[in-house]
Coordinates of C-alpha atoms in Angstrom, one line a residue:
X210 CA 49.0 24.7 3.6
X211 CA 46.6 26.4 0.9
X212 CA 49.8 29.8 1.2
X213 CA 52.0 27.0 1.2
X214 CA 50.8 25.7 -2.5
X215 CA 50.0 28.8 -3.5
X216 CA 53.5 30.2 -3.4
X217 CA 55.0 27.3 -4.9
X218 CA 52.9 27.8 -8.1
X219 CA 53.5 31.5 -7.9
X220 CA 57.5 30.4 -8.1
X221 CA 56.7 27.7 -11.0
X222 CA 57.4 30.1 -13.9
X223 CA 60.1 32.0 -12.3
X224 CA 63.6 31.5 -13.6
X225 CA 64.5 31.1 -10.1
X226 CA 62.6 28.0 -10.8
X227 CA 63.8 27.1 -14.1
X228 CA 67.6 27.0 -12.8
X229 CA 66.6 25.0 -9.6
X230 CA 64.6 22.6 -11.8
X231 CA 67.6 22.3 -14.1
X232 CA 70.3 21.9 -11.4
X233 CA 68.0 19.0 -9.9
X234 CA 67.9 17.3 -12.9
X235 CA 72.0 17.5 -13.2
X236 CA 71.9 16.2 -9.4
X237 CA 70.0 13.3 -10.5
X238 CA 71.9 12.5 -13.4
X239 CA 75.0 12.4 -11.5
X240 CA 72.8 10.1 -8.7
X241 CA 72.1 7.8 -11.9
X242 CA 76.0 8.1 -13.0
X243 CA 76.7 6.4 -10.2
X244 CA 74.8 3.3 -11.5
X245 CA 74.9 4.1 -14.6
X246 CA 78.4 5.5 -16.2
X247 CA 78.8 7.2 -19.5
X248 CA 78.7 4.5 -21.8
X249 CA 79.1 3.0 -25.5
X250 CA 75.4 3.1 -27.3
X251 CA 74.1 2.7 -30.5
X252 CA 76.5 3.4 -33.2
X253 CA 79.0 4.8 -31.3
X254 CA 81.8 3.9 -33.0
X255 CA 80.2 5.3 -36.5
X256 CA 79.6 9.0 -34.9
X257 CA 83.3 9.2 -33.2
X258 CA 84.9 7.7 -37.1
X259 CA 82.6 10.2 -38.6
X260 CA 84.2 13.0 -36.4
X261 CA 87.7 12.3 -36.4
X262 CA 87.7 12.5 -40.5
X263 CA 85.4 15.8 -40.3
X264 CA 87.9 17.5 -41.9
X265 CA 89.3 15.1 -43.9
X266 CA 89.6 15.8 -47.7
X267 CA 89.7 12.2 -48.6
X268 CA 89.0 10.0 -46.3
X269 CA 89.0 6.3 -45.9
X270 CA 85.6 5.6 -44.8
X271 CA 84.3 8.1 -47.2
X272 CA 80.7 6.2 -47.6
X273 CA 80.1 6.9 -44.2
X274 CA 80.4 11.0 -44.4
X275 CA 76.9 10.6 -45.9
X276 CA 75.6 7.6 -44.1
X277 CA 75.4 10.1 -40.9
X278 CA 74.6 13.5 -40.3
X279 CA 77.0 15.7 -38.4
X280 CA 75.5 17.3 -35.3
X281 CA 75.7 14.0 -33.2
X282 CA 79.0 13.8 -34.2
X283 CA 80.4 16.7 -33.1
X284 CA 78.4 16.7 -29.5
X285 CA 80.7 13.5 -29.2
X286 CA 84.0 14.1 -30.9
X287 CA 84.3 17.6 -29.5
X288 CA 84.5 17.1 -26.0
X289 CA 86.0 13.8 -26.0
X290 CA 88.8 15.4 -27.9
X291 CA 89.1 18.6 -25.3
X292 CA 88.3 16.7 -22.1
X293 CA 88.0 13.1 -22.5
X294 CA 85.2 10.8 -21.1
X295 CA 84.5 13.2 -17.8
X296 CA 83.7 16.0 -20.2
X297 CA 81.3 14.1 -22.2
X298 CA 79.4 13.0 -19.6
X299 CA 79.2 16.4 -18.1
X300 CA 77.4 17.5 -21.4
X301 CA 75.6 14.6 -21.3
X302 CA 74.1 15.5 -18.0
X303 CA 73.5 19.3 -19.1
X304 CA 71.4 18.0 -21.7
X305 CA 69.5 16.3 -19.4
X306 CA 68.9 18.9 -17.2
X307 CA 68.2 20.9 -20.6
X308 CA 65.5 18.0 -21.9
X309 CA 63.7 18.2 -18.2
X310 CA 63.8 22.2 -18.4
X311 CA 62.5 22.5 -21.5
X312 CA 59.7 19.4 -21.2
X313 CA 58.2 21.5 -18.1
X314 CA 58.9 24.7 -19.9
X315 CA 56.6 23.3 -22.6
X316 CA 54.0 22.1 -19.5
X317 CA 53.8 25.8 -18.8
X318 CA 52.4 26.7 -21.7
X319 CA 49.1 24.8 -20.5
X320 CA 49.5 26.1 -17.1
X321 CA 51.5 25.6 -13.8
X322 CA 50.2 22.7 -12.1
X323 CA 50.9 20.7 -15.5
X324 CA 54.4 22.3 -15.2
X325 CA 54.9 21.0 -11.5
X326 CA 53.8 17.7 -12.4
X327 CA 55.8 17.1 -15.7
X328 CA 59.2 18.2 -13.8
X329 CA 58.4 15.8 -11.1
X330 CA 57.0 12.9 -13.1
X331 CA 60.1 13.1 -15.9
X332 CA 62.8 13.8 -13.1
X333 CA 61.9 10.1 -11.5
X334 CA 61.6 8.1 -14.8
X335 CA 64.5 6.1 -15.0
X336 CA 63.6 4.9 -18.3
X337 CA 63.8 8.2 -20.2
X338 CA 67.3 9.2 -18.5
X339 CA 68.8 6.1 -19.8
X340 CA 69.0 8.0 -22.8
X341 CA 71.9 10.7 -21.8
X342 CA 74.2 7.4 -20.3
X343 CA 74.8 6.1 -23.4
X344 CA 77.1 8.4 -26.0
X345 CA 74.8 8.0 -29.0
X346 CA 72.5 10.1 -31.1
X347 CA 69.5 9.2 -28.9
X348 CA 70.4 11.7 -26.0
X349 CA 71.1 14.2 -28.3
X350 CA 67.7 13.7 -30.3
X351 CA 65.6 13.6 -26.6
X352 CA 67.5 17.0 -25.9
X353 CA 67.0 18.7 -29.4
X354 CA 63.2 17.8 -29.9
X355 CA 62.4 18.4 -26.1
X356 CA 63.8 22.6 -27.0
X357 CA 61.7 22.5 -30.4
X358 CA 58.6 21.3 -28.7
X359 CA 59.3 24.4 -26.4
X360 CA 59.8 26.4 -30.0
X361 CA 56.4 24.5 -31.1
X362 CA 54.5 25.3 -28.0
X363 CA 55.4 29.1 -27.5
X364 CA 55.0 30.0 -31.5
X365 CA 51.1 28.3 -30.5
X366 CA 51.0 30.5 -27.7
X367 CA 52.2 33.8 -30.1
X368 CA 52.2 33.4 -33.5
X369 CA 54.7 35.4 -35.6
X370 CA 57.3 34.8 -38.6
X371 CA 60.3 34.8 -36.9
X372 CA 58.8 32.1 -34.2
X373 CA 57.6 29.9 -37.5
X374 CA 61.4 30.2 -38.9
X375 CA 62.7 29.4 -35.3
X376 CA 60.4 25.9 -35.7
X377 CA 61.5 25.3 -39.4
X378 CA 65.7 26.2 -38.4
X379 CA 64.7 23.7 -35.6
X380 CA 63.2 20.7 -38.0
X381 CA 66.6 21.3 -39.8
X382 CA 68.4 21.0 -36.7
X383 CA 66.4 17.0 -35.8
X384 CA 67.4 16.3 -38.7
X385 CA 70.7 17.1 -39.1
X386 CA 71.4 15.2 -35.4
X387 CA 69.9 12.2 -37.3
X388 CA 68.6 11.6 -40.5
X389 CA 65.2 9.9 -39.8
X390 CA 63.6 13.2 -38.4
X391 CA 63.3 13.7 -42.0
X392 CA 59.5 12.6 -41.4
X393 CA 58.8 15.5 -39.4
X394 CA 59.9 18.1 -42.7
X395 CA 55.6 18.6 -42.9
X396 CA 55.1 20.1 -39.6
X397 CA 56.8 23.0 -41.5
X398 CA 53.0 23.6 -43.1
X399 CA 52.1 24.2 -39.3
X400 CA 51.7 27.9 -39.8
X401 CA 48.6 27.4 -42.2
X402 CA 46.4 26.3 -39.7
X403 CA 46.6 29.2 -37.4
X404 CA 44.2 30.8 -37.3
X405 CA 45.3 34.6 -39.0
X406 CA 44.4 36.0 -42.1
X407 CA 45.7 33.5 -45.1
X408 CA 48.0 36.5 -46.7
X409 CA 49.7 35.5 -43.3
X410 CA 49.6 32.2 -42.7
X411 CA 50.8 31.9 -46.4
X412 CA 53.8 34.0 -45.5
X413 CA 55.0 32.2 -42.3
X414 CA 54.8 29.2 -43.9
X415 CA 57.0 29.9 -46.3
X416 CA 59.5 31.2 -43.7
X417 CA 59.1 28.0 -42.0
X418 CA 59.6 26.0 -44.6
X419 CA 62.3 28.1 -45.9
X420 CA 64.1 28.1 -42.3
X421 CA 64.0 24.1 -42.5
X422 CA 64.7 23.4 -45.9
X423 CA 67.9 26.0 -46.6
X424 CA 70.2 25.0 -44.2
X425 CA 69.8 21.2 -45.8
X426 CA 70.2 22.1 -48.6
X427 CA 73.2 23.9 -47.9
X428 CA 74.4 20.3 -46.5
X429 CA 73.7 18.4 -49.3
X430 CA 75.4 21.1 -51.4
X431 CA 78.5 20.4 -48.8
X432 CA 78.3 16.9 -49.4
X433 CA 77.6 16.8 -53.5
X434 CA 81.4 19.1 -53.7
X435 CA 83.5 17.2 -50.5
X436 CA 82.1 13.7 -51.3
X437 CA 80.1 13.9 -54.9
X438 CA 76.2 12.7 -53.4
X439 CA 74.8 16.0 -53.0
X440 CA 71.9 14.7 -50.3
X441 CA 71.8 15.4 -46.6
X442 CA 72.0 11.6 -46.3
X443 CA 72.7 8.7 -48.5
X444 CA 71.1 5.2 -48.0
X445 CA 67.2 6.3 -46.6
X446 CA 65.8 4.0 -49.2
X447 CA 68.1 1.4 -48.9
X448 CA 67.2 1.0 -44.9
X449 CA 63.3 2.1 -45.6
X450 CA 61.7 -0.1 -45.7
X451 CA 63.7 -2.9 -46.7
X452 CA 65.8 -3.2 -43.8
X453 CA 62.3 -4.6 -41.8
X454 CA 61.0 -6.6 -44.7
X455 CA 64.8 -8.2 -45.1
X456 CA 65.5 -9.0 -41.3
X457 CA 62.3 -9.2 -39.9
X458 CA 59.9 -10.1 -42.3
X459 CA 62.0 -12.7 -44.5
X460 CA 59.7 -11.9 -47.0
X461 CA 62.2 -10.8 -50.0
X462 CA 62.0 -13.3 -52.9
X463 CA 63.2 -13.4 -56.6
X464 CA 59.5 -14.9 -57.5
X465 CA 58.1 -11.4 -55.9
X466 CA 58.5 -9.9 -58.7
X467 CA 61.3 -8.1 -61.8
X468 CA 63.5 -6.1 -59.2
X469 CA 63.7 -8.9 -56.8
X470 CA 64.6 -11.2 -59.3
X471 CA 67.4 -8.4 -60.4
X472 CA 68.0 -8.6 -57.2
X473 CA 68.3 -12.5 -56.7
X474 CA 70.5 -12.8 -60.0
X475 CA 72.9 -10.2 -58.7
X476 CA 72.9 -12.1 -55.2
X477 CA 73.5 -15.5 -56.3
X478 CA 76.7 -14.2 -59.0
X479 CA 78.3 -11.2 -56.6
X480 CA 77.5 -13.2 -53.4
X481 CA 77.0 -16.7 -53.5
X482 CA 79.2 -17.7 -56.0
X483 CA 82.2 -16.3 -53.6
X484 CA 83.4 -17.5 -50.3
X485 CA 82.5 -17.8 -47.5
X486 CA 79.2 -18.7 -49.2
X487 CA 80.2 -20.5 -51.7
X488 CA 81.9 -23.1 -49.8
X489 CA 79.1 -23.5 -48.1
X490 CA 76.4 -23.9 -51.0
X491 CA 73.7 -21.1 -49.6
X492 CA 71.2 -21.2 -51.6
X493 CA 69.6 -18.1 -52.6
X494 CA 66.3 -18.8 -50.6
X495 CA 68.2 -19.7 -47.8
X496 CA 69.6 -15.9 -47.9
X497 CA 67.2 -14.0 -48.4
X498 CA 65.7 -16.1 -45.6
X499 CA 68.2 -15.1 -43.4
X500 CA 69.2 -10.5 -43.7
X501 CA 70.7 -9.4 -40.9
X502 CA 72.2 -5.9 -41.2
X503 CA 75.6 -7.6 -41.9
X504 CA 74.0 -8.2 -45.0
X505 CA 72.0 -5.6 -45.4
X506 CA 75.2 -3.1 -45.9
X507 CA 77.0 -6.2 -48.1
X508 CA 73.9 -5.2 -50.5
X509 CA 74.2 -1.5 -50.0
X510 CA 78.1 -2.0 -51.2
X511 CA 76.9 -4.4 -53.8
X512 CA 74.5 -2.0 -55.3
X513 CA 76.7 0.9 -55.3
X514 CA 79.7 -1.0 -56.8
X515 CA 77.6 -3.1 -59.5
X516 CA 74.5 -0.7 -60.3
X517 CA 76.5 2.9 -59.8
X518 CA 76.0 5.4 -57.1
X519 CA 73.2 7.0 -59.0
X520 CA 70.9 4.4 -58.6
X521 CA 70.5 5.4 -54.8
X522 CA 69.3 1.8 -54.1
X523 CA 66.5 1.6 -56.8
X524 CA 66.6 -2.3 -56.8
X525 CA 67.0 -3.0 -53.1
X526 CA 63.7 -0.1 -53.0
X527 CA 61.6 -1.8 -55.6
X528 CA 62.3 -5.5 -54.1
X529 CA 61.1 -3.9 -50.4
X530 CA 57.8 -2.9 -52.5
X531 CA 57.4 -5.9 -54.0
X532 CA 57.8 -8.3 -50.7
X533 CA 55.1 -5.9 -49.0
X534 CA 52.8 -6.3 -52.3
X535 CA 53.4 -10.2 -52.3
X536 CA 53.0 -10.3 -48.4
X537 CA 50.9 -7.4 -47.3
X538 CA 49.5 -8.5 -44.3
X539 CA 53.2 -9.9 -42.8
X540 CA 54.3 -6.0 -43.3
X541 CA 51.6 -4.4 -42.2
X542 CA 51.2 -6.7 -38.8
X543 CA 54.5 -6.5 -38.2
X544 CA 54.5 -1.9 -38.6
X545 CA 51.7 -2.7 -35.9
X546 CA 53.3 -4.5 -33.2
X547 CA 56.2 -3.2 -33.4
X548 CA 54.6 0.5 -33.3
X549 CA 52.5 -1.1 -29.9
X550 CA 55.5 -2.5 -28.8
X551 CA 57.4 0.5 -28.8
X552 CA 54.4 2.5 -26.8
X553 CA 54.5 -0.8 -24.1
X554 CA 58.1 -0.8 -23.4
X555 CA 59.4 -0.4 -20.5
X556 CA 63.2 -0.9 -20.7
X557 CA 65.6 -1.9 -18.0
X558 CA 69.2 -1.2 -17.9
X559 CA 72.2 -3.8 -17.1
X560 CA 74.8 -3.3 -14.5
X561 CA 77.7 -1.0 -16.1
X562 CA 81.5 -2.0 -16.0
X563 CA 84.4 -1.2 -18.3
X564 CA 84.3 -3.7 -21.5
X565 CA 86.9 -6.0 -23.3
X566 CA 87.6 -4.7 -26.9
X567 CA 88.7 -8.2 -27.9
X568 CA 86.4 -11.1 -28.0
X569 CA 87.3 -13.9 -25.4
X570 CA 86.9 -16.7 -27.5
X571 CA 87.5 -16.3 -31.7
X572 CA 83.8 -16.7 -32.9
X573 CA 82.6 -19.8 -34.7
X574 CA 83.0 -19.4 -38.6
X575 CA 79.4 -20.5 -39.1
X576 CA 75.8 -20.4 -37.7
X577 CA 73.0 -22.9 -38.2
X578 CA 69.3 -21.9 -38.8
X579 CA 66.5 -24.3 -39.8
X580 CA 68.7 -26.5 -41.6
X581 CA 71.1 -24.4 -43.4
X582 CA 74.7 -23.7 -42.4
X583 CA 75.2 -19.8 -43.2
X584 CA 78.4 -17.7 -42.2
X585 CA 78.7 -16.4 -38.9
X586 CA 78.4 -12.4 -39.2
X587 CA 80.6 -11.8 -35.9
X588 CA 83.7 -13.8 -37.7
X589 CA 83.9 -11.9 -40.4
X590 CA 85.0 -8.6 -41.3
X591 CA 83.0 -7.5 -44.5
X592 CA 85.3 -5.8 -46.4
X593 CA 83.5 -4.1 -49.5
X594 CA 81.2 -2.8 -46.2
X595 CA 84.4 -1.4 -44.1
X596 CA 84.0 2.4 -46.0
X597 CA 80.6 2.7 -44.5
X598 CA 81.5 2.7 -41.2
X599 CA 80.8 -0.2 -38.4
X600 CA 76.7 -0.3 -38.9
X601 CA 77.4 -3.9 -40.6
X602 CA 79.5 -5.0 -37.4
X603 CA 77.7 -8.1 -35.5
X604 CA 80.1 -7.3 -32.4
X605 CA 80.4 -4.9 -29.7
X606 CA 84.0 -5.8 -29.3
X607 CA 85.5 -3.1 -31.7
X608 CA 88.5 -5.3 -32.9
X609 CA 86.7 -7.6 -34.4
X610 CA 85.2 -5.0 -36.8
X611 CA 88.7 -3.4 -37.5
X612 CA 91.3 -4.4 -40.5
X613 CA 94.7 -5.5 -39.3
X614 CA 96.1 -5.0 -42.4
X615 CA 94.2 -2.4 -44.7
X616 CA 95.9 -2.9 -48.0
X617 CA 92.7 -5.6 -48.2
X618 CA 90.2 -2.5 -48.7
X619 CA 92.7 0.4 -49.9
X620 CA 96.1 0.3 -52.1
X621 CA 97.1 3.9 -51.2
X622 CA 99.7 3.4 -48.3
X623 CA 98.8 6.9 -47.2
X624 CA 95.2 6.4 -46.9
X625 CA 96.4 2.9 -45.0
X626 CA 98.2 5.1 -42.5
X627 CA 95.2 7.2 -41.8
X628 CA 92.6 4.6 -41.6
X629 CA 95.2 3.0 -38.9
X630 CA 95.0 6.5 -37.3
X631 CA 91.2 6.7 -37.0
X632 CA 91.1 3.6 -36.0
X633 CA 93.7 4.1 -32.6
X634 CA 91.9 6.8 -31.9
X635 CA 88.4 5.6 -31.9
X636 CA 89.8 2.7 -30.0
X637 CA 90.8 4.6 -27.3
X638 CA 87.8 6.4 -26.9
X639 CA 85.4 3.1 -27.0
X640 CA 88.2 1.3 -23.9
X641 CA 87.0 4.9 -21.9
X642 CA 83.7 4.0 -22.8
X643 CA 82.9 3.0 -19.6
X644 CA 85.8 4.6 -17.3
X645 CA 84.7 3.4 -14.7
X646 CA 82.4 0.1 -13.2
X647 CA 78.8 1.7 -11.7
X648 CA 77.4 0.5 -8.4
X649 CA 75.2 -2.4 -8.8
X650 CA 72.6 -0.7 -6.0
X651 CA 71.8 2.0 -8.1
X652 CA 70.2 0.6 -10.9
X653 CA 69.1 -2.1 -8.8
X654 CA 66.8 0.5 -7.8
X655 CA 65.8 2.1 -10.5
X656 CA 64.8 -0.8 -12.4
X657 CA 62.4 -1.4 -10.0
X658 CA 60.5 2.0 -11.0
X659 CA 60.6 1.7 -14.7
X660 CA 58.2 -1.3 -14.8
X661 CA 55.3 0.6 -12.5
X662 CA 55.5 3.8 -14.5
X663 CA 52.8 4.6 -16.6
X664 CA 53.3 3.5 -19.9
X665 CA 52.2 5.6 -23.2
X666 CA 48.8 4.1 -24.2
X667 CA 47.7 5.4 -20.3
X668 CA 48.7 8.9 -20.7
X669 CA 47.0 9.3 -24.4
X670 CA 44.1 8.0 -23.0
X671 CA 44.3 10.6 -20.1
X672 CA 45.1 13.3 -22.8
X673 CA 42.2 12.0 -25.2
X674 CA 39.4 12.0 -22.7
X675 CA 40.6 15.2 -21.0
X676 CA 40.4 17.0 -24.1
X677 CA 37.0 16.4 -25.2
X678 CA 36.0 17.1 -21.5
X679 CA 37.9 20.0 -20.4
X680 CA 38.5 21.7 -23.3
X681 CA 41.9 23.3 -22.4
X682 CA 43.9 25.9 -23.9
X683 CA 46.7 24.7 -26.1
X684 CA 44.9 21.7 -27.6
X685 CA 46.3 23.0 -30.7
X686 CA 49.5 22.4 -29.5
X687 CA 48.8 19.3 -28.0
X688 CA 47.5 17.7 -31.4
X689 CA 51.1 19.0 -33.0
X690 CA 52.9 16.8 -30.3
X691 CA 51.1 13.6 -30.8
X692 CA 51.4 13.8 -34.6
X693 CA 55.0 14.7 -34.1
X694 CA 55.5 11.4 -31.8
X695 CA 53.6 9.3 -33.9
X696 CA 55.5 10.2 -37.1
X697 CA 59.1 9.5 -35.0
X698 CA 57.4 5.8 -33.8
X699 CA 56.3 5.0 -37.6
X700 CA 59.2 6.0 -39.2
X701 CA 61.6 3.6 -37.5
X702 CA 58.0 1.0 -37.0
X703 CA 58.1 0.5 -41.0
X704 CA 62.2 -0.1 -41.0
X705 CA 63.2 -1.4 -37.9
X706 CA 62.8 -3.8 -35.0
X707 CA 62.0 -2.8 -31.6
X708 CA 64.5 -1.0 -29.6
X709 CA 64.0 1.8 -26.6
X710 CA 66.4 4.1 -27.7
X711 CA 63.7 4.9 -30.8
X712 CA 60.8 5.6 -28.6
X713 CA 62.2 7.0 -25.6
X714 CA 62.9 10.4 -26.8
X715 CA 59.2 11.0 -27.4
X716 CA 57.7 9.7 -24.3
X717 CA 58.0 13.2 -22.6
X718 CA 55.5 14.2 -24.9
X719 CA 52.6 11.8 -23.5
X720 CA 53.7 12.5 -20.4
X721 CA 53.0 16.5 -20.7
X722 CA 50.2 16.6 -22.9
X723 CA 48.5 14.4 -20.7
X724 CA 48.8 16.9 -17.9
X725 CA 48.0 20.0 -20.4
X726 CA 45.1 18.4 -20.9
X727 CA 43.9 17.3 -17.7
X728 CA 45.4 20.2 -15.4
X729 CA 45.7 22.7 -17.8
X730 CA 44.1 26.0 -18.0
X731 CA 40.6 25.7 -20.1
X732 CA 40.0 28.0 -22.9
X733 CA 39.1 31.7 -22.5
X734 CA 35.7 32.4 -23.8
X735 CA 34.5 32.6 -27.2
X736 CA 36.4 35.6 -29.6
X737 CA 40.1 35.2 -28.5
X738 CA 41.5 31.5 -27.6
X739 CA 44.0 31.5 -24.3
X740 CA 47.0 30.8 -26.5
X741 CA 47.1 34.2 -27.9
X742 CA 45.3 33.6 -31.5
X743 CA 42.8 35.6 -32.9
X744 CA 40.6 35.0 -35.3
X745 CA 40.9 38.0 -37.0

């Protein structure tokens, strides 16, 4: 038995066991597939619209060619367009095996029992896998920051300025797969605290920094000439953090203060005053009472159109201030438990079957809440919203967030004829979108795992105690990762509701610094640390 064990860690770091590892994380996918088809997920429609008018030189939903970033879309748009559905889920399930790979490949770094365990542990959590069945940016996030942790852990191991601009080119990478990873830009100061002389450290940091920062700059360049908003992404400080204190908190008021009055006045004459509100006399406390994201992007459009493009939100920013200043401890609460929330989840996933694309039953025209009668979001099609894609749309059925007749929105017939175009074609995708209905069995069974797997707050806790006792080599690292998860959870935390899909991609990391720490190998002795740093 002892041979036994001894030769399976001898063949851990092999590529002979990197290649078996990734084919049984493919064979697993395709066990989950069965359950679990390639299906719609979050803002799908937006990344497949965003695709098809890539190339585009004026195209109809223009605002949404810097709402997005582009490397989710093309992951999508480029198979679906050479193979169709089966392709896409074939690179969905090669970026699964590539997330496992590269999570254990990180595990090594600490040593090879923490390798063994972190490709076993993340090969049976249902939970995380979820991820690569839905066509979204989520899988593709999981997959990208799973092979820069690798980049992170490795440049720990053996420092040098090429690694440091590897990390940096990677940062620019996150982000350009989705916009949010913005948070992470600092980690590109990582190089000054290795420990090397500070001419050096000075000089990979700027490498670093340089490798992250060029290529998005080089975006924003690309979108300032195609689509005049030089940025890498329009609209962070319309969703941050007013999105949470509009639709969660309820806390946005004229009385909070100048800008939200601004805000109030422009509300009650651009909004109100016209139907469907008008008819039925919303009141402007009832509305602000009320954000959902429908109305989140009717203010987006409103503040573009009324307040220029130049203002990049400045109102709907300031009146986000203001209702945390008025209401401090409603905001900061509500950061909290949803930042617990999202380390305590543990998501289950529905049967999967092929979906209608028209609703069965023509919504009702209103809604009631607490006394007032407001307009139904999923009966409406929000027309001054339609150029910024579908992130407005209350409905997952896609023709009920589509124009019949686009001479409402655009008077150029040609630009009619091309919206109809993107349109077709994103239809056709989203009916694919399951192909076909998974077998109820499967997830049957794995739902019954996600609920008794460890959650988050356990593995930290692991990592935190093993640390201070063990002392192992890559704690370094290991710090890195956690502030690197914790900077993903608070970004969408201060913006957003709960929803897996935001903390899922990070939960490898608790899984494998866990076992760093715990299992890893300890330190070498004083003079030279085990990950390859020197103090001199």
């Amino acid at each position: 038995m002892t041979g036994a064990w001894q030769r399976l860690l001898a063949f851990v770091p092999t590529r002979g066991a990197a290649l078996a590892l990734f084919l049984a994380a493919v064979a697993v996918y395709w066990l989950e597939a069965l359950g679990w088809p390639l299906a719609k997920g979050r803002d799908t429609w937006d990344y497949l619209v965003y695709y098809l008018q890539l190339l585009d030189s004026d195209p109809p939903l223009a605002e949404l060619q810097v709402f997005r970033t582009p490397l989710t879309p093309l992951l999508l748009g480029v198979p679906l367009d050479l193979g169709g559905v089966a392709l896409l889920e074939a690179v969905f399930g090669v970026l699964y095996g590539v997330s496992i790979v590269a999570w254990s490949a990180v595990a090594l770094t600490f040593g090879r029992i923490p390798a063994l365990f972190a490709a076993l542990l993340l090969l049976v959590y249902p939970a995380y896998a979820t991820l690569f069945h839905q066509a979204s940016s989520d899988a593709v996030f999981a997959a990208g920051l799973a092979c820069w942790a690798l980049l992170l852990a490795r440049t720990l191991e053996r420092p040098s300025g090429w690694r440091f601009a590897a990390i940096g080119a990677g940062l620019a990478v996150l982000v350009l797969i989705r916009a949010a990873n913005e948070i992470l830009l600092p980690l590109a100061l990582l190089p000054l605290l290795v420990a090397v002389p500070w001419r050096r450290r000075l000089a990979w940091a700027v490498a670093c920094l340089a490798a992250a920062v060029l290529p998005l700059a080089a975006w924003a360049v690309h979108n300032g000439v195609r689509y005049d908003s030089t940025t890498v992404q329009r609209g962070g400080r319309a969703w941050v953090p007013f999105l949470r204190v509009f639709t969660t908190d309820a806390t946005v008021s004229p009385g909070n203060g100048s800008s939200s009055r601004r805000l109030g006045a422009l509300v009650e004459e651009h909004v109100l005053a016209r139907e469907p509100h008008a008819g039925l006399g919303v009141t402007v406390d009832e509305y602000f009472a009320n954000g959902s994201n429908y109305e989140t992007v009717r203010l987006i459009a409103l503040s573009d159109r009324e307040l220029g493009r130049d203002a990049n939100y400045e109102v709907l920013f300031e009146s986000a201030l203001e209702a945390i200043r008025e209401h401090p401890g409603t905001y900061f609460r509500g950061v909290a438990d949803t930042f617990w929330d999202f380390l305590m989840q543990a998501p289950l996933r529905e049967d999967v079957a092929p979906r209608e694309q028209t609703a069965p039953e023509e919504p009702a025209p209103t809604f009631e809440r607490e006394g007032a009668t407001l307009p139904n979001p999923q009966a409406h099609v929000l027309l001054e919203a339609v150029p910024y894609g579908f992130v407005w749309c209350a409905s997952d059925y896609i023709d009920s967030c589509t124009l019949d007749d686009p001479a409402l929105v655009w008077d150029d017939p040609a630009t009619q004829e091309r919206y109809r175009e993107i349109v077709s074609r994103a239809r056709a995708w989203d009916a694919d979108l399951p192909a076909r209905e998974g077998v109820s069995a499967v997830p049957e069974l794995l739902n019954r795992v996600t609920p008794r797997y460890p959650r988050p707050p356990l593995w930290l806790a692991v990592g935190a105690i093993a640390l201070v006792w063990r002392r192992p080599r890559g704690t370094r690292t290991i710090l890195v990762l956690w502030t690197a998860a914790a900077l993903v959870l608070l970004v969408h935390a201060v913006s957003q509701g709960v929803a897996p899909e935001f903390a899922l991609p990070v939960y490898p990391m608790f899984v494998v610094t866990a076992l760093g720490a715990l299992a890893g190998e300890r330190r070498s002795p004083a003079g030279v640390s085990a990950s390859g740093m020197s103090a001199r």
